Short mmCIF file of C-alpha atoms and ligand atoms in Angstrom, two decimals:
data_model
loop_
_atom_site.label_atom_id
_atom_site.label_comp_id
_atom_site.label_asym_id
_atom_site.label_seq_id
_atom_site.Cartn_x
_atom_site.Cartn_y
_atom_site.Cartn_z
CA MET J 299 0.00 0.09 0.07
CA ILE J 300 1.32 3.54 -0.86
CA ALA J 301 1.67 6.21 1.72
CA MET J 302 1.33 9.07 -0.36
CA LYS J 303 -1.90 10.84 -0.99
CA VAL J 304 -3.27 10.47 -4.52
CA VAL J 305 -5.96 12.62 -6.15
CA ILE J 306 -7.29 12.83 -9.56
CA ALA J 307 -8.58 15.64 -11.71
CA THR J 308 -11.13 15.18 -14.12
CA GLY J 309 -13.51 16.90 -16.61
CA VAL J 310 -14.23 16.85 -20.14
CA PRO J 311 -11.85 18.02 -22.79
CA GLY J 312 -10.85 21.44 -22.81
CA VAL J 313 -12.28 22.43 -19.57
CA GLY J 314 -8.96 23.27 -18.16
CA LYS J 315 -7.81 20.15 -16.16
CA THR J 316 -4.43 20.64 -16.95
CA THR J 317 -4.36 24.31 -16.35
CA VAL J 318 -5.97 24.15 -13.15
CA THR J 319 -3.85 21.28 -11.97
CA SER J 320 -0.60 23.13 -13.24
CA LYS J 321 -1.61 26.14 -10.71
CA ALA J 322 -2.50 23.64 -7.94
CA VAL J 323 0.96 22.42 -8.25
CA GLU J 324 2.39 25.68 -7.91
CA LEU J 325 0.19 26.70 -4.97
CA LEU J 326 1.23 23.27 -3.22
CA LYS J 327 4.79 23.64 -3.77
CA GLU J 328 4.88 27.13 -2.50
CA LYS J 329 3.26 25.45 0.79
CA GLY J 330 6.38 23.06 1.24
CA TYR J 331 4.54 19.82 -0.15
CA LYS J 332 6.35 17.41 -2.56
CA VAL J 333 4.09 17.00 -5.74
CA LYS J 334 4.21 15.00 -8.96
CA VAL J 335 1.58 15.62 -11.44
CA ALA J 336 1.05 12.61 -13.91
CA ASN J 337 -1.04 13.45 -17.04
CA PHE J 338 -2.30 10.00 -17.88
CA GLY J 339 -2.77 10.31 -21.42
CA ASP J 340 1.19 11.39 -21.82
CA TYR J 341 1.90 7.75 -20.33
CA MET J 342 -0.67 6.17 -22.99
CA LEU J 343 0.58 8.39 -25.85
CA LYS J 344 4.15 7.28 -25.16
CA VAL J 345 3.40 3.62 -25.66
CA ALA J 346 0.63 4.30 -28.38
CA VAL J 347 3.67 6.22 -30.28
CA GLU J 348 6.31 3.65 -29.58
CA ARG J 349 4.02 1.38 -31.43
CA GLY J 350 2.94 3.32 -34.31
CA TRP J 351 -0.82 3.32 -33.28
CA VAL J 352 -1.00 6.91 -33.18
CA LYS J 353 1.00 10.39 -33.79
CA HIS J 354 -1.23 12.79 -31.70
CA ARG J 355 -2.73 12.44 -28.45
CA ASP J 356 -6.46 13.11 -29.52
CA GLU J 357 -6.24 10.01 -32.06
CA MET J 358 -5.98 7.72 -29.11
CA ARG J 359 -9.66 7.54 -28.37
CA LYS J 360 -10.31 6.29 -31.75
CA LEU J 361 -8.00 3.41 -31.44
CA ASN J 362 -10.21 -0.09 -31.05
CA LEU J 363 -11.19 -0.40 -27.54
CA SER J 364 -8.89 -3.39 -26.94
CA GLN J 365 -5.95 -1.04 -27.82
CA GLN J 366 -7.23 1.66 -25.69
CA ARG J 367 -7.65 -0.83 -22.41
CA GLU J 368 -3.76 -2.07 -23.11
CA LEU J 369 -2.86 1.21 -22.68
CA GLN J 370 -4.72 2.38 -19.99
CA ALA J 371 -3.91 -0.51 -18.03
CA LEU J 372 0.00 0.01 -18.69
CA ALA J 373 -0.41 3.99 -17.89
CA ALA J 374 -1.95 3.21 -14.71
CA LYS J 375 0.76 0.78 -13.55
CA ALA J 376 3.63 2.83 -14.92
CA ILE J 377 2.19 6.29 -13.11
CA ILE J 378 1.88 4.50 -9.59
CA GLU J 379 5.47 2.81 -9.88
CA GLU J 380 7.03 6.21 -10.81
CA ALA J 381 5.00 7.96 -8.13
CA ARG J 382 6.07 5.49 -5.70
CA LYS J 383 10.11 5.89 -6.51
CA GLU J 384 9.58 9.83 -6.66
CA LEU J 385 7.62 10.55 -3.53
CA GLY J 386 7.87 9.80 -0.03
CA GLU J 387 5.28 9.31 2.47
CA ASP J 388 4.28 13.02 2.55
CA GLY J 389 4.10 13.28 -1.07
CA VAL J 390 1.01 14.25 -3.36
CA LEU J 391 0.26 12.75 -6.68
CA ILE J 392 -1.98 14.44 -8.83
CA VAL J 393 -3.30 12.51 -11.89
CA ASP J 394 -4.60 14.73 -14.58
CA THR J 395 -7.15 12.15 -16.50
CA HIS J 396 -10.64 11.54 -17.60
CA ALA J 397 -13.43 9.59 -15.73
CA ALA J 398 -15.25 9.05 -19.38
CA ILE J 399 -14.04 9.04 -22.52
CA ASN J 400 -16.10 9.47 -26.02
CA THR J 401 -15.03 6.58 -28.12
CA PRO J 402 -16.63 4.88 -31.25
CA THR J 403 -17.87 1.91 -29.13
CA GLY J 404 -19.67 4.11 -26.67
CA ILE J 405 -18.81 6.18 -23.65
CA TRP J 406 -15.92 4.37 -21.97
CA PRO J 407 -14.72 4.61 -18.14
CA GLY J 408 -11.23 6.26 -17.77
CA LEU J 409 -11.31 4.89 -14.05
CA PRO J 410 -12.82 1.28 -14.17
CA LYS J 411 -11.95 -0.87 -11.50
CA HIS J 412 -8.45 -1.96 -11.85
CA VAL J 413 -7.20 1.71 -12.62
CA ILE J 414 -9.12 3.15 -9.64
CA GLU J 415 -7.71 0.72 -7.06
CA ASN J 416 -4.17 0.78 -8.68
CA LEU J 417 -4.32 4.82 -8.09
CA ASN J 418 -6.49 4.49 -4.83
CA PRO J 419 -7.01 8.29 -4.84
CA ALA J 420 -8.48 10.16 -1.78
CA ILE J 421 -10.16 12.47 -3.95
CA ILE J 422 -11.57 12.69 -7.23
CA PHE J 423 -12.17 16.27 -8.56
CA VAL J 424 -14.51 17.05 -11.41
CA ILE J 425 -13.64 20.24 -13.09
CA GLU J 426 -16.72 21.90 -14.64
CA ALA J 427 -17.64 25.12 -16.56
CA SER J 428 -20.59 25.73 -18.75
CA PRO J 429 -20.61 23.91 -22.46
CA GLU J 430 -20.46 27.43 -23.67
CA GLU J 431 -17.31 28.46 -21.85
CA ILE J 432 -15.56 25.08 -22.75
CA VAL J 433 -16.33 25.30 -26.77
CA GLU J 434 -14.73 28.61 -26.50
CA ARG J 435 -11.90 27.41 -24.39
CA GLN J 436 -11.38 24.52 -27.20
CA ARG J 437 -11.36 27.15 -30.07
CA GLY J 438 -8.47 29.07 -28.40
CA ASP J 439 -6.49 26.16 -27.76
CA LYS J 440 -5.11 25.26 -31.37
CA GLY J 441 -2.65 22.50 -30.69
CA ARG J 442 -5.63 20.30 -29.84
CA VAL J 443 -8.29 18.49 -31.46
CA ARG J 444 -11.33 18.26 -29.67
CA SER J 445 -14.06 18.45 -32.36
CA ASP J 446 -15.77 15.34 -31.16
CA TYR J 447 -16.77 17.31 -27.78
CA SER J 448 -17.47 20.52 -29.24
CA ASP J 449 -21.46 20.60 -29.78
CA THR J 450 -22.74 22.20 -26.64
CA GLU J 451 -25.95 20.01 -26.67
CA PHE J 452 -23.53 16.93 -26.57
CA LEU J 453 -21.33 18.21 -23.98
CA ARG J 454 -24.21 19.00 -21.68
CA ARG J 455 -25.22 15.25 -21.77
CA PHE J 456 -21.60 14.19 -21.76
CA MET J 457 -20.61 16.29 -18.59
CA GLU J 458 -23.71 14.28 -16.83
CA PHE J 459 -22.05 10.79 -17.82
CA ALA J 460 -18.48 12.27 -16.91
CA ARG J 461 -19.77 13.31 -13.35
CA ASN J 462 -21.65 9.98 -12.73
CA SER J 463 -18.61 7.89 -13.86
CA ALA J 464 -16.65 9.97 -11.42
CA ILE J 465 -18.91 9.14 -8.30
CA ALA J 466 -19.18 5.14 -9.53
CA SER J 467 -15.38 5.26 -9.71
CA ALA J 468 -15.28 6.70 -6.20
CA VAL J 469 -17.42 4.22 -4.67
CA LEU J 470 -15.05 1.57 -5.42
CA VAL J 471 -12.16 2.95 -3.24
CA GLY J 472 -14.27 5.18 -0.99
CA ALA J 473 -13.03 8.51 -2.39
CA ALA J 474 -14.60 11.89 -2.09
CA VAL J 475 -16.12 13.63 -5.40
CA ASN J 476 -15.10 17.34 -5.15
CA VAL J 477 -16.61 19.26 -8.12
CA ILE J 478 -14.88 22.50 -8.84
CA TYR J 479 -16.27 25.09 -11.09
CA ASN J 480 -13.31 26.59 -13.50
CA ARG J 481 -14.89 29.98 -14.09
CA GLN J 482 -13.84 31.99 -17.15
CA GLY J 483 -10.64 33.74 -16.09
CA GLU J 484 -10.50 32.47 -12.66
CA VAL J 485 -8.21 29.54 -12.83
CA ASP J 486 -6.62 30.59 -9.60
CA LYS J 487 -9.88 30.51 -7.68
CA ALA J 488 -10.43 27.18 -9.16
CA ALA J 489 -6.70 25.93 -7.99
CA LEU J 490 -7.14 27.30 -4.38
CA LYS J 491 -10.19 25.25 -3.91
CA PHE J 492 -8.36 22.40 -5.32
CA VAL J 493 -5.62 22.78 -2.90
CA GLU J 494 -7.68 23.39 0.05
CA ALA J 495 -9.41 19.94 -0.45
CA VAL J 496 -5.99 18.38 -0.78
CA GLU J 497 -4.86 19.78 2.49
CA LYS J 498 -7.89 18.37 4.35
CA ILE J 499 -7.19 14.80 3.24
P1 ATP K 225 -8.16 18.12 -22.22
O1 ATP K 225 -8.71 16.96 -21.49
O2 ATP K 225 -8.25 17.64 -23.86
O3 ATP K 225 -6.57 17.77 -21.87
P2 ATP K 225 -7.98 20.00 -20.40
O4 ATP K 225 -9.17 20.02 -19.52
O5 ATP K 225 -6.78 19.98 -20.00
O6 ATP K 225 -8.34 19.63 -21.96
P3 ATP K 225 -6.76 22.65 -20.83
O7 ATP K 225 -5.84 22.46 -21.70
O8 ATP K 225 -6.21 22.90 -19.32
O9 ATP K 225 -8.07 21.68 -20.84
O10 ATP K 225 -7.34 24.06 -21.31
C1 ATP K 225 -7.95 24.13 -22.66
C2 ATP K 225 -8.13 25.67 -22.67
O11 ATP K 225 -8.71 26.26 -22.03
C3 ATP K 225 -6.54 26.19 -22.50
O12 ATP K 225 -6.44 27.24 -23.71
C4 ATP K 225 -6.32 26.84 -21.44
O13 ATP K 225 -5.74 28.05 -21.44
C5 ATP K 225 -7.95 27.56 -21.19
N1 ATP K 225 -8.42 27.82 -20.14
C6 ATP K 225 -8.45 26.96 -18.88
N2 ATP K 225 -9.19 27.32 -17.91
C7 ATP K 225 -9.62 28.42 -18.23
C8 ATP K 225 -10.18 29.76 -17.30
N3 ATP K 225 -10.47 29.64 -16.23
N4 ATP K 225 -10.53 30.65 -17.94
C9 ATP K 225 -10.23 30.69 -19.42
N5 ATP K 225 -9.64 30.02 -20.18
C10 ATP K 225 -9.31 28.70 -19.52
P1 AMP K 226 -5.81 14.46 -22.40
O1 AMP K 226 -4.64 15.26 -22.69
O2 AMP K 226 -5.79 14.27 -21.07
O3 AMP K 226 -6.87 14.73 -23.16
O4 AMP K 226 -5.46 12.90 -22.50
C1 AMP K 226 -5.34 12.45 -24.08
C2 AMP K 226 -6.14 11.41 -24.10
O5 AMP K 226 -5.36 10.29 -23.20
C3 AMP K 226 -7.64 11.37 -24.07
O6 AMP K 226 -8.37 11.96 -25.02
C4 AMP K 226 -7.69 9.85 -23.88
O7 AMP K 226 -7.88 9.10 -25.18
C5 AMP K 226 -6.64 9.14 -23.40
N1 AMP K 226 -6.70 9.00 -21.65
C6 AMP K 226 -6.46 10.06 -20.65
N2 AMP K 226 -6.70 9.58 -19.47
C7 AMP K 226 -7.52 8.31 -19.84
C8 AMP K 226 -7.70 7.18 -18.87
N3 AMP K 226 -7.96 7.44 -17.64
N4 AMP K 226 -8.41 6.09 -19.76
C9 AMP K 226 -8.31 6.04 -20.81
N5 AMP K 226 -8.10 7.00 -21.72
C10 AMP K 226 -7.45 8.02 -21.35
MG1 MG K 227 -5.16 18.37 -20.53
#
């Protein structure tokens, strides 16, 4: 069993998980915490590129489900192994990922039993914003391809799935679910709420 604190940041593509998480890491480091942030997609992408399956991170959710499942399991294992080595008992591991993924086979859990049990988080954050704000953010973020999540009506329905998926995963390990609203231009406020919750673990 690992002694470090683990928290997971989830939310739909373009809502601001990576942005809020980066700010929260900054704040936690200022407070003297030893922090590691692991972007789940980075770990999956490394293997997917090595195998010649994709060139870009936004292509992974279009792969066959069996391929995605394999990448997912490998990523969870690698993240926890690396974090165990890097962080001591007082460390905080933040995993930047998704509770639900829109795949051609259907909406698929990012944190199924084997993944969530491996990560064993104390908190699953669900970062949210209005669908209109999310689409606007996606538009401004040219390096990413999120067109499969850019319809506001779809986003509204998908966000419900994503929140419910987070709760379903949390139940498996007794984690808290913490919904944070990432308001336009207010990343710092969202990050502060994130940090306050981490400090209460
Ligand atoms: P993905 O799941 O696709 O990785 P993400 O949730 O990590 O997406 P980010 O990459 O953090 O999303 O943010 C998407 C875009 O929105 C970025 O250009 C970022 O600068 C911007 N952004 C994030 N939060 C806010 C905010 N509160 N106000 C304005 N812009 C924001
Ligand atoms: P991100 O940069 O967070 O959008 O992650 C890039 C891609 O990695 C996502 O679009 C998914 O295809 C994949 N991914 C990230 N986290 C998970 C997860 N927990 N389970 C399955 N796929 C994931
Ligand atoms: Mg991101």
